[in-house]
């Protein structure tokens, strides 16, 4: 991609100091101004090429339309629901986030709330501080053998699953994007929401907030759940209908809720916060030193890469023409043993990635590092389990699996391996072509 000129950036919230340092080291002037009102931000933003925010700054259409030279809005964190992406797109402004920066912190908080719900830890601690010794009042339940439903099986959902499996929980889930054969390798059995609701002892949600996920847990879905189901939301306020949740808590249909997010933050309606079976936090999902440092560093490096023309990572906005913003791509054609392979790749975050191989477009960019096995095969639910079993027999672990965007016909797949496979011939019954390399 061509370099983009960014000379001045405004940071409107508390972001880790490394963000400012990295930007300044690369010749970008940085101004930090926190706790601005909407009118103050509108007046201030006219003088900047870039804006870095967390979740508190609301970058509305009014703010975006007041900009003069703004070219980039960087969200130091996951999600961009505090940014009017459509308006930014129309003005040709790139919006990017750091989707993996707070993954571990959000997953760990989710697990903390799940465990606290099972053993009433915060309530017991408050009782002790009040001078009480109520052992019988805080009878809990083991998590071992219980069923955890995970709605949203992206980065955070995956991390929650692997951690809670160590407690002996059975993990089931739902995700409209991640293929079931992939989540099966994490030990998560995918199913429809209608199948999931009645099975769960605990439910945690890890989806973006959008029209299709708003009120995902509501009166109707609560009625389909086990009586006493416990729910956790460390994603976005509104995914769980707050009024429906309160009714379910009052009736006993819901046995407890762990909430880190709310529709209105801070919540003026305190009914949920004050409920004895609710454990609430003031949006702490990314509030760890490690997550803040990671998000601050990631957004700064992504902006620098864009300025230097190296690549565009984490972009969620679209160009005015309607296609997603992408780093410039490079095509190469390679001939091996008489066969021709056409590959399209790019550079993201300073590292090479593969986007397409012989017209098979990968669902996510494939990082060209480590031991990689490329397979051409007919799309089939049996492909991944069969390949996994073959690798296990050969003593090779599968570290990653990259599937094509199209799930029909002959397509190319990429498998990250712990070590190269000794005999590719063993794959012949499963695939049409196979090649491996170490990068």
Coordinates of C-alpha atoms in Angstrom, one line a residue, residues 5-165:
X5 CA 0.8 11.0 5.8
X6 CA 0.0 11.2 9.5
X7 CA 1.7 14.1 11.2
X8 CA -0.4 14.8 14.3
X9 CA -2.4 12.4 16.5
X10 CA -4.8 13.2 19.3
X11 CA -5.1 10.6 22.2
X12 CA -8.4 11.3 23.9
X13 CA -8.2 8.7 26.7
X14 CA -5.8 7.1 29.1
X15 CA -3.7 4.8 26.8
X16 CA -0.5 3.1 27.9
X17 CA 2.5 5.5 27.6
X18 CA 4.2 3.1 25.1
X19 CA 1.7 4.2 22.5
X20 CA 2.8 7.9 22.6
X21 CA 6.4 6.9 22.7
X22 CA 6.3 4.6 19.6
X23 CA 4.4 7.3 17.6
X24 CA 6.8 10.0 18.6
X25 CA 9.8 7.9 17.8
X26 CA 8.5 7.6 14.3
X27 CA 8.1 11.3 13.8
X28 CA 4.4 11.8 14.7
X29 CA 3.4 14.6 17.0
X30 CA 1.1 13.4 19.8
X31 CA -1.3 15.4 22.0
X32 CA -3.0 13.8 25.0
X33 CA -6.3 15.4 26.2
X34 CA -8.6 13.3 28.3
X35 CA -12.2 13.7 29.6
X36 CA -13.3 16.0 26.8
X37 CA -17.0 16.7 26.2
X38 CA -18.5 16.1 22.8
X39 CA -18.3 19.8 22.0
X40 CA -14.6 20.0 23.1
X41 CA -13.7 17.0 20.9
X42 CA -15.5 18.5 17.9
X43 CA -13.5 21.8 18.4
X44 CA -10.2 20.0 19.0
X45 CA -10.3 17.3 16.3
X46 CA -10.1 19.7 13.4
X47 CA -6.3 20.0 13.9
X48 CA -5.4 16.4 13.7
X49 CA -4.7 13.6 11.1
X50 CA -5.4 10.8 13.6
X51 CA -7.4 10.0 16.7
X52 CA -6.6 7.2 19.2
X53 CA -9.4 6.2 21.7
X54 CA -10.4 3.4 24.0
X55 CA -14.1 2.8 24.7
X56 CA -15.2 6.0 26.6
X57 CA -14.8 8.4 23.7
X58 CA -17.9 8.4 21.5
X59 CA -16.8 9.1 17.9
X60 CA -20.2 10.0 16.5
X61 CA -21.2 11.3 13.1
X62 CA -21.1 14.8 14.4
X63 CA -17.5 14.4 15.6
X64 CA -16.4 12.7 12.3
X65 CA -18.1 15.4 10.2
X66 CA -16.3 18.1 12.1
X67 CA -12.9 16.7 11.1
X68 CA -10.8 18.4 8.5
X69 CA -7.8 16.2 7.7
X70 CA -8.6 13.1 9.8
X71 CA -7.4 9.9 8.1
X72 CA -7.3 7.3 10.9
X73 CA -9.3 6.4 14.0
X74 CA -7.4 3.9 16.1
X75 CA -9.3 2.0 18.8
X76 CA -6.9 0.7 21.4
X77 CA -8.9 -2.4 22.2
X78 CA -11.5 -4.8 20.8
X79 CA -14.7 -3.7 19.1
X80 CA -15.5 -0.3 17.6
X81 CA -19.1 0.2 18.7
X82 CA -18.2 3.6 20.1
X83 CA -17.2 4.7 16.5
X84 CA -19.6 5.5 13.7
X85 CA -17.9 3.3 11.2
X86 CA -20.4 4.0 8.4
X87 CA -19.8 7.8 8.6
X88 CA -16.0 7.3 8.7
X89 CA -16.3 5.0 5.7
X90 CA -18.1 7.7 3.7
X91 CA -15.4 10.2 4.6
X92 CA -12.7 7.8 3.6
X93 CA -11.4 7.6 7.2
X94 CA -9.7 4.3 8.2
X95 CA -11.0 2.8 11.4
X96 CA -8.8 0.1 13.0
X97 CA -8.8 -1.7 16.3
X98 CA -6.5 -4.2 18.2
X99 CA -8.5 -7.4 18.2
X100 CA -6.1 -9.5 20.2
X101 CA -4.7 -7.0 22.7
X102 CA -7.1 -7.8 25.5
X103 CA -8.0 -11.4 24.7
X104 CA -6.3 -13.0 27.7
X105 CA -7.4 -10.4 30.2
X106 CA -11.1 -10.6 29.1
X107 CA -11.0 -14.4 29.1
X108 CA -9.4 -14.5 32.6
X109 CA -12.1 -12.1 33.9
X110 CA -14.8 -14.2 32.4
X111 CA -13.4 -17.3 34.2
X112 CA -13.1 -15.3 37.4
X113 CA -16.8 -14.4 37.2
X114 CA -17.8 -18.0 36.4
X115 CA -16.0 -19.3 39.4
X116 CA -17.3 -16.5 41.7
X117 CA -20.8 -17.3 40.7
X118 CA -20.4 -20.9 41.6
X119 CA -18.9 -20.2 45.0
X120 CA -20.4 -16.8 45.9
X121 CA -17.0 -15.4 46.6
X122 CA -17.7 -11.7 46.5
X123 CA -20.9 -12.0 48.7
X124 CA -19.0 -14.2 51.2
X125 CA -16.2 -11.6 51.4
X126 CA -18.6 -8.8 52.0
X127 CA -20.3 -10.8 54.7
X128 CA -17.0 -11.4 56.4
X129 CA -16.2 -7.7 56.3
X130 CA -19.6 -7.0 58.0
X131 CA -18.5 -9.2 60.9
X132 CA -20.6 -12.3 59.9
X133 CA -19.7 -16.0 59.7
X134 CA -22.3 -17.4 57.4
X135 CA -21.1 -20.8 56.2
X136 CA -24.5 -22.2 55.3
X137 CA -25.7 -19.1 53.5
X138 CA -23.0 -19.4 50.8
X139 CA -23.3 -23.0 49.8
X140 CA -21.9 -23.3 46.3
X141 CA -21.6 -25.9 43.5
X142 CA -18.7 -27.5 41.8
X143 CA -17.9 -26.6 38.2
X144 CA -16.6 -30.1 37.5
X145 CA -19.0 -32.0 35.2
X146 CA -21.1 -28.9 34.5
X147 CA -21.9 -27.7 31.0
X148 CA -20.7 -24.3 29.8
X149 CA -22.3 -22.7 26.8
X150 CA -20.1 -20.3 24.9
X151 CA -21.9 -18.0 22.5
X152 CA -19.2 -16.5 20.2
X153 CA -16.2 -18.7 19.5
X154 CA -13.6 -16.2 18.5
X155 CA -10.3 -15.5 20.3
X156 CA -11.8 -14.8 23.7
X157 CA -14.4 -17.6 23.5
X158 CA -11.6 -20.1 22.6
X159 CA -9.4 -19.0 25.6
X160 CA -12.4 -19.3 28.0
X161 CA -13.1 -22.8 26.7
X162 CA -9.6 -24.1 27.2
X163 CA -9.4 -22.7 30.7
X164 CA -12.7 -23.9 31.9
X165 CA -12.1 -27.4 30.4

